Every structure is written in C-alpha cells, then in structure tokens.
Amino acid sequence: MIEITFGYWNKLADQTIMISSLLGGFTIAVIANLLVSEVNTRIFKNIMIVSTLAASFFLVSVFAMTTLLMKTTTGYPLEVIESDLIFPRIVGTISFILGIISLIAMISLAGWTKSKKMGRFTTAVGIFTLVLILTMTT
C-alpha cells in the first residue's frame, strides 16, 4: 500500500475546504430563500430538507478538513502520527460526498416545482451529474 504524505493530505484538505465552503454557502442561500417563500407544498418541504442536509454536511466537511489541514501543516505544535488523521479524513470525506448527493437531490427536485416535464429533465440532469462526479472522484 502506498503511504500518502502529510503534504498531500494538506493540499487535499485545503481544496476540500474551499469547495465545501462555496457549496455550503450556496445551499445556505437556497435555504434562506425557501424560508422567506410563502409556498408550503410537499415538494418545497423536500427541497428544504435536502438543502438543510447539504448545508450541514458541507459544514461538517469544512471543520473535519480544517482539523486535517491544521494537523498536516508544518509547525503544528503537537506530534501527529498517521492514525491521528484517520477520523477527520473519514468524517470529512463522507460528509463531503453526502453533501454533494444532497445538493444534487436539491437540483433534481427543483424542476418538479414547475411541471412533470421539467421535473423529469432536472432529475435526469441530476443523475447524469452524480454519475460524472462519482466517475471523476474514483
């Protein structure tokens, strides 16, 4: 098995923090718009649920990856061994992936607020997007 260096984990955590922050901010903006909306249908409630999940997962990812970033930065005051990075890596990665899935679910549900035709289209685009993202991350 190839051992990954602290420098690589540091850069990966830095990039993940940036992406999670941007996507989390976007989903929080969607939540804010839904909160002021007068619409109270089942589909809007579902969009609110997946938006809240996405924002929460991205926030968890930011903090988990910040822990990873700090522990792999030169000058960190405590001794760090490889096993110290396992938990923040797992939490950060899983929450990032769940955040992406929730965000794609939000995009997929959005079209259903307009019509069945638009709902089918946004769902198809969401599925296609998820497949491409999963293909690019392996």
mmCIF file with all atom_site columns, N, CA, C and O in Angstrom, residues 1 5 7 11 15 19 21 25 27-28 36 43 56 58 63 80-81 87 89-90 94 98 113 121 126 130 133:
data_model
loop_
_atom_site.group_PDB
_atom_site.id
_atom_site.type_symbol
_atom_site.label_atom_id
_atom_site.label_alt_id
_atom_site.label_comp_id
_atom_site.label_asym_id
_atom_site.label_entity_id
_atom_site.label_seq_id
_atom_site.pdbx_PDB_ins_code
_atom_site.Cartn_x
_atom_site.Cartn_y
_atom_site.Cartn_z
_atom_site.occupancy
_atom_site.B_iso_or_equiv
_atom_site.pdbx_formal_charge
_atom_site.auth_seq_id
_atom_site.auth_comp_id
_atom_site.auth_asym_id
_atom_site.auth_atom_id
_atom_site.pdbx_PDB_model_num
ATOM 1   N N  . MET A 1 1   ? 0.840   -1.184 0.000   1.00 0.00 ? 1   MET A N  1
ATOM 2   C CA . MET A 1 1   ? 0.000   0.000  0.000   1.00 0.00 ? 1   MET A CA 1
ATOM 3   C C  . MET A 1 1   ? 0.880   1.241  0.000   1.00 0.00 ? 1   MET A C  1
ATOM 4   O O  . MET A 1 1   ? 1.879   1.313  0.702   1.00 0.00 ? 1   MET A O  1
ATOM 5   N N  . THR A 1 5   ? 1.644   11.242 1.786   1.00 0.00 ? 5   THR A N  1
ATOM 6   C CA . THR A 1 5   ? 2.384   12.181 2.625   1.00 0.00 ? 5   THR A CA 1
ATOM 7   C C  . THR A 1 5   ? 1.459   13.209 3.273   1.00 0.00 ? 5   THR A C  1
ATOM 8   O O  . THR A 1 5   ? 0.352   13.464 2.797   1.00 0.00 ? 5   THR A O  1
ATOM 9   N N  . GLY A 1 7   ? 1.969   16.322 3.229   1.00 0.00 ? 7   GLY A N  1
ATOM 10  C CA . GLY A 1 7   ? 1.843   17.431 2.276   1.00 0.00 ? 7   GLY A CA 1
ATOM 11  C C  . GLY A 1 7   ? 0.654   17.250 1.339   1.00 0.00 ? 7   GLY A C  1
ATOM 12  O O  . GLY A 1 7   ? -0.070  18.200 1.039   1.00 0.00 ? 7   GLY A O  1
ATOM 13  N N  . LYS A 1 11  ? -2.817  19.615 1.110   1.00 0.00 ? 11  LYS A N  1
ATOM 14  C CA . LYS A 1 11  ? -3.368  20.233 -0.114  1.00 0.00 ? 11  LYS A CA 1
ATOM 15  C C  . LYS A 1 11  ? -4.787  19.749 -0.397  1.00 0.00 ? 11  LYS A C  1
ATOM 16  O O  . LYS A 1 11  ? -5.656  20.524 -0.800  1.00 0.00 ? 11  LYS A O  1
ATOM 17  N N  . GLN A 1 15  ? -8.180  22.124 -0.558  1.00 0.00 ? 15  GLN A N  1
ATOM 18  C CA . GLN A 1 15  ? -9.112  22.173 -1.701  1.00 0.00 ? 15  GLN A CA 1
ATOM 19  C C  . GLN A 1 15  ? -10.529 21.788 -1.279  1.00 0.00 ? 15  GLN A C  1
ATOM 20  O O  . GLN A 1 15  ? -11.503 22.414 -1.695  1.00 0.00 ? 15  GLN A O  1
ATOM 21  N N  . ILE A 1 19  ? -14.004 24.057 -1.625  1.00 0.00 ? 19  ILE A N  1
ATOM 22  C CA . ILE A 1 19  ? -15.188 23.573 -2.344  1.00 0.00 ? 19  ILE A CA 1
ATOM 23  C C  . ILE A 1 19  ? -16.381 23.459 -1.402  1.00 0.00 ? 19  ILE A C  1
ATOM 24  O O  . ILE A 1 19  ? -17.497 23.898 -1.728  1.00 0.00 ? 19  ILE A O  1
ATOM 25  N N  . SER A 1 21  ? -16.920 25.029 1.391   1.00 0.00 ? 21  SER A N  1
ATOM 26  C CA . SER A 1 21  ? -17.355 26.364 1.813   1.00 0.00 ? 21  SER A CA 1
ATOM 27  C C  . SER A 1 21  ? -18.232 27.015 0.752   1.00 0.00 ? 21  SER A C  1
ATOM 28  O O  . SER A 1 21  ? -19.285 27.588 1.072   1.00 0.00 ? 21  SER A O  1
ATOM 29  N N  . GLY A 1 25  ? -22.191 27.541 1.311   1.00 0.00 ? 25  GLY A N  1
ATOM 30  C CA . GLY A 1 25  ? -22.753 28.892 1.223   1.00 0.00 ? 25  GLY A CA 1
ATOM 31  C C  . GLY A 1 25  ? -23.895 28.963 0.225   1.00 0.00 ? 25  GLY A C  1
ATOM 32  O O  . GLY A 1 25  ? -24.914 29.625 0.472   1.00 0.00 ? 25  GLY A O  1
ATOM 33  N N  . THR A 1 27  ? -25.901 26.490 -0.655  1.00 0.00 ? 27  THR A N  1
ATOM 34  C CA . THR A 1 27  ? -27.089 25.812 -0.126  1.00 0.00 ? 27  THR A CA 1
ATOM 35  C C  . THR A 1 27  ? -27.731 26.596 1.014   1.00 0.00 ? 27  THR A C  1
ATOM 36  O O  . THR A 1 27  ? -28.956 26.579 1.159   1.00 0.00 ? 27  THR A O  1
ATOM 37  N N  . ILE A 1 28  ? -26.926 27.303 1.786   1.00 0.00 ? 28  ILE A N  1
ATOM 38  C CA . ILE A 1 28  ? -27.491 28.161 2.835   1.00 0.00 ? 28  ILE A CA 1
ATOM 39  C C  . ILE A 1 28  ? -28.291 29.303 2.209   1.00 0.00 ? 28  ILE A C  1
ATOM 40  O O  . ILE A 1 28  ? -29.351 29.688 2.724   1.00 0.00 ? 28  ILE A O  1
ATOM 41  N N  . VAL A 1 36  ? -38.146 32.434 3.323   1.00 0.00 ? 36  VAL A N  1
ATOM 42  C CA . VAL A 1 36  ? -38.982 33.627 3.115   1.00 0.00 ? 36  VAL A CA 1
ATOM 43  C C  . VAL A 1 36  ? -40.095 33.381 2.104   1.00 0.00 ? 36  VAL A C  1
ATOM 44  O O  . VAL A 1 36  ? -40.978 34.213 1.943   1.00 0.00 ? 36  VAL A O  1
ATOM 45  N N  . ILE A 1 43  ? -43.278 19.337 -2.137  1.00 0.00 ? 43  ILE A N  1
ATOM 46  C CA . ILE A 1 43  ? -42.002 19.377 -2.860  1.00 0.00 ? 43  ILE A CA 1
ATOM 47  C C  . ILE A 1 43  ? -41.073 20.441 -2.274  1.00 0.00 ? 43  ILE A C  1
ATOM 48  O O  . ILE A 1 43  ? -39.865 20.227 -2.150  1.00 0.00 ? 43  ILE A O  1
ATOM 49  N N  . SER A 1 56  ? -25.556 21.226 6.053   1.00 0.00 ? 56  SER A N  1
ATOM 50  C CA . SER A 1 56  ? -24.998 20.618 7.266   1.00 0.00 ? 56  SER A CA 1
ATOM 51  C C  . SER A 1 56  ? -23.807 19.723 6.942   1.00 0.00 ? 56  SER A C  1
ATOM 52  O O  . SER A 1 56  ? -22.766 19.782 7.615   1.00 0.00 ? 56  SER A O  1
ATOM 53  N N  . PHE A 1 58  ? -21.838 19.897 4.326   1.00 0.00 ? 58  PHE A N  1
ATOM 54  C CA . PHE A 1 58  ? -20.706 20.708 3.881   1.00 0.00 ? 58  PHE A CA 1
ATOM 55  C C  . PHE A 1 58  ? -20.029 21.413 5.058   1.00 0.00 ? 58  PHE A C  1
ATOM 56  O O  . PHE A 1 58  ? -18.805 21.532 5.090   1.00 0.00 ? 58  PHE A O  1
ATOM 57  N N  . PHE A 1 63  ? -15.162 21.658 8.782   1.00 0.00 ? 63  PHE A N  1
ATOM 58  C CA . PHE A 1 63  ? -14.492 21.556 10.077  1.00 0.00 ? 63  PHE A CA 1
ATOM 59  C C  . PHE A 1 63  ? -13.616 20.314 10.187  1.00 0.00 ? 63  PHE A C  1
ATOM 60  O O  . PHE A 1 63  ? -12.539 20.359 10.786  1.00 0.00 ? 63  PHE A O  1
ATOM 61  N N  . VAL A 1 80  ? 2.092   14.474 15.451  1.00 0.00 ? 80  VAL A N  1
ATOM 62  C CA . VAL A 1 80  ? 0.991   13.858 14.707  1.00 0.00 ? 80  VAL A CA 1
ATOM 63  C C  . VAL A 1 80  ? 1.511   12.600 14.033  1.00 0.00 ? 80  VAL A C  1
ATOM 64  O O  . VAL A 1 80  ? 2.541   12.609 13.369  1.00 0.00 ? 80  VAL A O  1
ATOM 65  N N  . ILE A 1 81  ? 0.768   11.517 14.231  1.00 0.00 ? 81  ILE A N  1
ATOM 66  C CA . ILE A 1 81  ? 1.089   10.271 13.532  1.00 0.00 ? 81  ILE A CA 1
ATOM 67  C C  . ILE A 1 81  ? -0.054  9.975  12.554  1.00 0.00 ? 81  ILE A C  1
ATOM 68  O O  . ILE A 1 81  ? -1.130  10.581 12.634  1.00 0.00 ? 81  ILE A O  1
ATOM 69  N N  . PHE A 1 87  ? -9.698  9.610  11.565  1.00 0.00 ? 87  PHE A N  1
ATOM 70  C CA . PHE A 1 87  ? -11.067 10.048 11.881  1.00 0.00 ? 87  PHE A CA 1
ATOM 71  C C  . PHE A 1 87  ? -11.464 11.323 11.127  1.00 0.00 ? 87  PHE A C  1
ATOM 72  O O  . PHE A 1 87  ? -12.528 11.349 10.487  1.00 0.00 ? 87  PHE A O  1
ATOM 73  N N  . ARG A 1 89  ? -10.298 12.412 8.356   1.00 0.00 ? 89  ARG A N  1
ATOM 74  C CA . ARG A 1 89  ? -10.374 12.058 6.933   1.00 0.00 ? 89  ARG A CA 1
ATOM 75  C C  . ARG A 1 89  ? -11.686 11.368 6.611   1.00 0.00 ? 89  ARG A C  1
ATOM 76  O O  . ARG A 1 89  ? -12.350 11.699 5.619   1.00 0.00 ? 89  ARG A O  1
ATOM 77  N N  . ILE A 1 90  ? -12.070 10.405 7.432   1.00 0.00 ? 90  ILE A N  1
ATOM 78  C CA . ILE A 1 90  ? -13.306 9.651  7.188   1.00 0.00 ? 90  ILE A CA 1
ATOM 79  C C  . ILE A 1 90  ? -14.517 10.566 7.307   1.00 0.00 ? 90  ILE A C  1
ATOM 80  O O  . ILE A 1 90  ? -15.382 10.592 6.427   1.00 0.00 ? 90  ILE A O  1
ATOM 81  N N  . ILE A 1 94  ? -16.762 11.491 3.995   1.00 0.00 ? 94  ILE A N  1
ATOM 82  C CA . ILE A 1 94  ? -18.155 11.016 3.954   1.00 0.00 ? 94  ILE A CA 1
ATOM 83  C C  . ILE A 1 94  ? -19.127 12.190 3.948   1.00 0.00 ? 94  ILE A C  1
ATOM 84  O O  . ILE A 1 94  ? -20.087 12.207 3.168   1.00 0.00 ? 94  ILE A O  1
ATOM 85  N N  . LEU A 1 98  ? -21.775 13.059 0.996   1.00 0.00 ? 98  LEU A N  1
ATOM 86  C CA . LEU A 1 98  ? -23.204 13.185 1.308   1.00 0.00 ? 98  LEU A CA 1
ATOM 87  C C  . LEU A 1 98  ? -23.721 14.592 0.994   1.00 0.00 ? 98  LEU A C  1
ATOM 88  O O  . LEU A 1 98  ? -24.872 14.754 0.573   1.00 0.00 ? 98  LEU A O  1
ATOM 89  N N  . THR A 1 113 ? -41.120 21.522 -9.121  1.00 0.00 ? 113 THR A N  1
ATOM 90  C CA . THR A 1 113 ? -41.961 22.636 -8.653  1.00 0.00 ? 113 THR A CA 1
ATOM 91  C C  . THR A 1 113 ? -42.670 23.315 -9.817  1.00 0.00 ? 113 THR A C  1
ATOM 92  O O  . THR A 1 113 ? -43.642 24.028 -9.603  1.00 0.00 ? 113 THR A O  1
ATOM 93  N N  . PHE A 1 121 ? -36.662 16.332 -16.501 1.00 0.00 ? 121 PHE A N  1
ATOM 94  C CA . PHE A 1 121 ? -35.413 16.877 -17.036 1.00 0.00 ? 121 PHE A CA 1
ATOM 95  C C  . PHE A 1 121 ? -34.395 17.119 -15.922 1.00 0.00 ? 121 PHE A C  1
ATOM 96  O O  . PHE A 1 121 ? -33.243 16.694 -16.026 1.00 0.00 ? 121 PHE A O  1
ATOM 97  N N  . GLY A 1 126 ? -29.631 15.636 -12.855 1.00 0.00 ? 126 GLY A N  1
ATOM 98  C CA . GLY A 1 126 ? -29.065 15.313 -11.551 1.00 0.00 ? 126 GLY A CA 1
ATOM 99  C C  . GLY A 1 126 ? -28.391 13.950 -11.533 1.00 0.00 ? 126 GLY A C  1
ATOM 100 O O  . GLY A 1 126 ? -27.285 13.802 -11.011 1.00 0.00 ? 126 GLY A O  1
ATOM 101 N N  . LEU A 1 130 ? -24.448 13.264 -11.038 1.00 0.00 ? 130 LEU A N  1
ATOM 102 C CA . LEU A 1 130 ? -23.941 12.384 -9.987  1.00 0.00 ? 130 LEU A CA 1
ATOM 103 C C  . LEU A 1 130 ? -23.024 11.313 -10.565 1.00 0.00 ? 130 LEU A C  1
ATOM 104 O O  . LEU A 1 130 ? -21.949 11.043 -10.009 1.00 0.00 ? 130 LEU A O  1
ATOM 105 N N  . ILE A 1 133 ? -19.711 12.991 -11.486 1.00 0.00 ? 133 ILE A N  1
ATOM 106 C CA . ILE A 1 133 ? -18.935 13.335 -10.291 1.00 0.00 ? 133 ILE A CA 1
ATOM 107 C C  . ILE A 1 133 ? -18.324 12.089 -9.672  1.00 0.00 ? 133 ILE A C  1
ATOM 108 O O  . ILE A 1 133 ? -17.152 12.072 -9.323  1.00 0.00 ? 133 ILE A O  1
#
